[in-house]
Structure formats: C-alpha cells, structure tokens
Amino acid sequence: LSKKKQKKLDRNPHKAFSRARENCELCCGLSCNNPCSLKCTSRMCRKCCKEKAFNESLDCEVHRVFIRSNREKAKLRNKEILGEVGTADDTIDKTDSSVKASNLNSDNTESAL
C-alpha cells in the first residue's frame, strides 16, 4: 500500500477501502509491472499493447489503438493518389466519365421514385 492509503487505514481502521488492484494480473510485456487490461486480447497494459500493435501491425479496440486499419487506409489513399497522377488528357477523361456516371445514377434514382 502507498503511504497515503496506509495513513487512511490507520485513521479509519473499520472503513473498507477499495482493493481493486490487489489481485489483478500484471502485464505480459518485458519488465513491465503495470496491471493488464481485463478486456485486451493480448493481456497487456496500454503502453505495451501500443508497442506490440505498432511492431506487428495489429489493432486493439479496447485500448483504441488502430495501427493496422490506419495503415490500410493510408495504402488505399496512396493507391488512389498514384492512380490519379497521369497526363492531363487522362484526368479530363476520368472527370468526364465520372460526370456521366453520376448523371446516370441520378436518373435511375428519379425513375425509381
């Protein structure tokens, strides 16, 4: 117990204090004595879970660490950017075809109503 908790116990010996971390599991990380998260699939504290996710490209919804999904989104954005880079004629053709496609989609929705 910390000194503060010990003083409180000395002052109030009959009061029941919270013992939430008394029997908790410790983190599985190297030389880490932090308590692990109860819901984390890798049974680690937030700091170790974040390191593991970064090194192994994983997601942890409990700790809100989304490394894998963010990397996948970045790859998709890079593919889109690289796909759009080209000559001016290609970009004009793409914009014309996208305008035609959007016009067709709007016509189909109006006819369905």
PDB file of C-alpha atoms in Angstrom:
ATOM      1  CA  LEU A   1       0.000   0.000   0.000  1.00  0.00           C
ATOM      2  CA  SER A   2       1.057   3.569  -0.549  1.00  0.00           C
ATOM      3  CA  LYS A   3       1.842   5.815   2.395  1.00  0.00           C
ATOM      4  CA  LYS A   4      -1.339   7.767   1.807  1.00  0.00           C
ATOM      5  CA  LYS A   5      -3.521   4.640   1.888  1.00  0.00           C
ATOM      6  CA  GLN A   6      -1.696   3.391   4.979  1.00  0.00           C
ATOM      7  CA  LYS A   7      -2.415   6.674   6.792  1.00  0.00           C
ATOM      8  CA  LYS A   8      -6.086   6.469   5.836  1.00  0.00           C
ATOM      9  CA  LEU A   9      -6.268   2.917   7.157  1.00  0.00           C
ATOM     10  CA  ASP A  10      -4.613   3.992  10.405  1.00  0.00           C
ATOM     11  CA  ARG A  11      -7.131   6.822  10.859  1.00  0.00           C
ATOM     12  CA  ASN A  12     -10.164   4.718   9.922  1.00  0.00           C
ATOM     13  CA  PRO A  13      -9.465   1.069  10.786  1.00  0.00           C
ATOM     14  CA  HIS A  14     -13.103  -0.021  10.351  1.00  0.00           C
ATOM     15  CA  LYS A  15     -13.638   1.556   6.943  1.00  0.00           C
ATOM     16  CA  ALA A  16     -13.455  -0.756   3.927  1.00  0.00           C
ATOM     17  CA  PHE A  17     -11.187   0.712   1.256  1.00  0.00           C
ATOM     18  CA  SER A  18     -11.183  -0.344  -2.372  1.00  0.00           C
ATOM     19  CA  ARG A  19      -8.820  -3.220  -3.094  1.00  0.00           C
ATOM     20  CA  ALA A  20      -9.413  -3.275  -6.854  1.00  0.00           C
ATOM     21  CA  ARG A  21      -5.773  -3.769  -7.873  1.00  0.00           C
ATOM     22  CA  GLU A  22      -4.794  -6.147  -5.126  1.00  0.00           C
ATOM     23  CA  ASN A  23      -5.271  -9.405  -7.050  1.00  0.00           C
ATOM     24  CA  CYS A  24      -5.042  -8.192 -10.638  1.00  0.00           C
ATOM     25  CA  GLU A  25      -2.852  -9.722 -13.325  1.00  0.00           C
ATOM     26  CA  LEU A  26       0.299  -7.968 -14.413  1.00  0.00           C
ATOM     27  CA  CYS A  27       1.165  -7.073 -17.975  1.00  0.00           C
ATOM     28  CA  CYS A  28       2.858  -9.729 -20.126  1.00  0.00           C
ATOM     29  CA  GLY A  29       5.334  -7.189 -21.518  1.00  0.00           C
ATOM     30  CA  LEU A  30       9.052  -7.261 -20.851  1.00  0.00           C
ATOM     31  CA  SER A  31       9.992  -5.715 -17.496  1.00  0.00           C
ATOM     32  CA  CYS A  32       6.575  -4.095 -17.158  1.00  0.00           C
ATOM     33  CA  ASN A  33       4.809  -4.237 -13.807  1.00  0.00           C
ATOM     34  CA  ASN A  34       1.681  -2.374 -14.818  1.00  0.00           C
ATOM     35  CA  PRO A  35      -1.697  -4.083 -14.417  1.00  0.00           C
ATOM     36  CA  CYS A  36      -3.011  -5.540 -17.642  1.00  0.00           C
ATOM     37  CA  SER A  37      -6.337  -4.645 -19.164  1.00  0.00           C
ATOM     38  CA  LEU A  38      -9.079  -7.146 -18.426  1.00  0.00           C
ATOM     39  CA  LYS A  39     -10.633  -6.908 -21.888  1.00  0.00           C
ATOM     40  CA  CYS A  40      -7.486  -6.704 -24.034  1.00  0.00           C
ATOM     41  CA  THR A  41      -6.940  -9.815 -26.153  1.00  0.00           C
ATOM     42  CA  SER A  42      -3.155  -9.652 -25.763  1.00  0.00           C
ATOM     43  CA  ARG A  43      -3.396  -9.205 -21.952  1.00  0.00           C
ATOM     44  CA  MET A  44      -1.169  -6.146 -21.834  1.00  0.00           C
ATOM     45  CA  CYS A  45      -1.203  -2.655 -20.426  1.00  0.00           C
ATOM     46  CA  ARG A  46      -1.905   0.205 -22.832  1.00  0.00           C
ATOM     47  CA  LYS A  47       1.753   1.134 -23.333  1.00  0.00           C
ATOM     48  CA  CYS A  48       2.910  -2.413 -24.158  1.00  0.00           C
ATOM     49  CA  CYS A  49      -0.164  -3.081 -26.301  1.00  0.00           C
ATOM     50  CA  LYS A  50       0.539   0.043 -28.340  1.00  0.00           C
ATOM     51  CA  GLU A  51       4.169  -1.033 -28.897  1.00  0.00           C
ATOM     52  CA  LYS A  52       3.117  -4.550 -29.921  1.00  0.00           C
ATOM     53  CA  ALA A  53       0.468  -3.220 -32.294  1.00  0.00           C
ATOM     54  CA  PHE A  54       2.993  -0.878 -33.902  1.00  0.00           C
ATOM     55  CA  ASN A  55       5.634  -3.612 -34.341  1.00  0.00           C
ATOM     56  CA  GLU A  56       3.266  -6.344 -35.537  1.00  0.00           C
ATOM     57  CA  SER A  57       0.692  -4.160 -37.325  1.00  0.00           C
ATOM     58  CA  LEU A  58      -2.312  -5.068 -35.143  1.00  0.00           C
ATOM     59  CA  ASP A  59      -5.482  -3.374 -33.872  1.00  0.00           C
ATOM     60  CA  CYS A  60      -6.713  -3.247 -30.280  1.00  0.00           C
ATOM     61  CA  GLU A  61     -10.236  -1.914 -29.891  1.00  0.00           C
ATOM     62  CA  VAL A  62     -10.024  -1.951 -26.090  1.00  0.00           C
ATOM     63  CA  HIS A  63      -7.059   0.431 -25.996  1.00  0.00           C
ATOM     64  CA  ARG A  64      -8.243   2.294 -29.126  1.00  0.00           C
ATOM     65  CA  VAL A  65      -5.032   1.537 -30.994  1.00  0.00           C
ATOM     66  CA  PHE A  66      -5.829   1.131 -34.699  1.00  0.00           C
ATOM     67  CA  ILE A  67      -2.453   0.673 -36.381  1.00  0.00           C
ATOM     68  CA  ARG A  68      -3.412  -1.976 -38.966  1.00  0.00           C
ATOM     69  CA  SER A  69      -6.586  -0.243 -40.131  1.00  0.00           C
ATOM     70  CA  ASN A  70      -4.860   3.149 -40.342  1.00  0.00           C
ATOM     71  CA  ARG A  71      -2.036   1.655 -42.414  1.00  0.00           C
ATOM     72  CA  GLU A  72      -4.553   0.006 -44.747  1.00  0.00           C
ATOM     73  CA  LYS A  73      -6.382   3.309 -45.199  1.00  0.00           C
ATOM     74  CA  ALA A  74      -3.086   5.046 -45.968  1.00  0.00           C
ATOM     75  CA  LYS A  75      -2.236   2.407 -48.591  1.00  0.00           C
ATOM     76  CA  LEU A  76      -5.625   2.901 -50.243  1.00  0.00           C
ATOM     77  CA  ARG A  77      -5.154   6.667 -50.283  1.00  0.00           C
ATOM     78  CA  ASN A  78      -1.697   6.270 -51.813  1.00  0.00           C
ATOM     79  CA  LYS A  79      -3.084   3.958 -54.498  1.00  0.00           C
ATOM     80  CA  GLU A  80      -5.807   6.482 -55.312  1.00  0.00           C
ATOM     81  CA  ILE A  81      -3.302   9.325 -55.478  1.00  0.00           C
ATOM     82  CA  LEU A  82      -0.917   7.339 -57.666  1.00  0.00           C
ATOM     83  CA  GLY A  83      -3.822   6.258 -59.875  1.00  0.00           C
ATOM     84  CA  GLU A  84      -4.931   9.863 -60.370  1.00  0.00           C
ATOM     85  CA  VAL A  85      -1.471  11.116 -61.294  1.00  0.00           C
ATOM     86  CA  GLY A  86      -1.096  10.992 -65.051  1.00  0.00           C
ATOM     87  CA  THR A  87      -1.329  13.176 -68.108  1.00  0.00           C
ATOM     88  CA  ALA A  88      -3.837  15.999 -68.370  1.00  0.00           C
ATOM     89  CA  ASP A  89      -5.810  14.098 -71.035  1.00  0.00           C
ATOM     90  CA  ASP A  90      -6.268  11.136 -68.683  1.00  0.00           C
ATOM     91  CA  THR A  91      -7.605  13.351 -65.900  1.00  0.00           C
ATOM     92  CA  ILE A  92     -10.060  15.024 -68.264  1.00  0.00           C
ATOM     93  CA  ASP A  93     -11.305  11.631 -69.488  1.00  0.00           C
ATOM     94  CA  LYS A  94     -11.747  10.442 -65.900  1.00  0.00           C
ATOM     95  CA  THR A  95     -13.724  13.519 -64.901  1.00  0.00           C
ATOM     96  CA  ASP A  96     -15.965  13.226 -67.972  1.00  0.00           C
ATOM     97  CA  SER A  97     -16.707   9.573 -67.252  1.00  0.00           C
ATOM     98  CA  SER A  98     -17.395  10.286 -63.557  1.00  0.00           C
ATOM     99  CA  VAL A  99     -19.816  13.094 -64.501  1.00  0.00           C
ATOM    100  CA  LYS A 100     -21.624  10.774 -66.914  1.00  0.00           C
ATOM    101  CA  ALA A 101     -21.802   8.044 -64.271  1.00  0.00           C
ATOM    102  CA  SER A 102     -23.208  10.429 -61.663  1.00  0.00           C
ATOM    103  CA  ASN A 103     -25.819  11.653 -64.163  1.00  0.00           C
ATOM    104  CA  LEU A 104     -26.859   8.066 -64.888  1.00  0.00           C
ATOM    105  CA  ASN A 105     -27.140   7.299 -61.160  1.00  0.00           C
ATOM    106  CA  SER A 106     -29.316  10.353 -60.550  1.00  0.00           C
ATOM    107  CA  ASP A 107     -31.578   9.412 -63.495  1.00  0.00           C
ATOM    108  CA  ASN A 108     -32.001   5.879 -62.103  1.00  0.00           C
ATOM    109  CA  THR A 109     -32.944   7.146 -58.644  1.00  0.00           C
ATOM    110  CA  GLU A 110     -35.513   9.570 -60.065  1.00  0.00           C
ATOM    111  CA  SER A 111     -37.142   6.858 -62.184  1.00  0.00           C
ATOM    112  CA  ALA A 112     -37.334   4.559 -59.147  1.00  0.00           C
ATOM    113  CA  LEU A 113     -39.351   7.168 -57.230  1.00  0.00           C
TER     114      LEU A 113
END
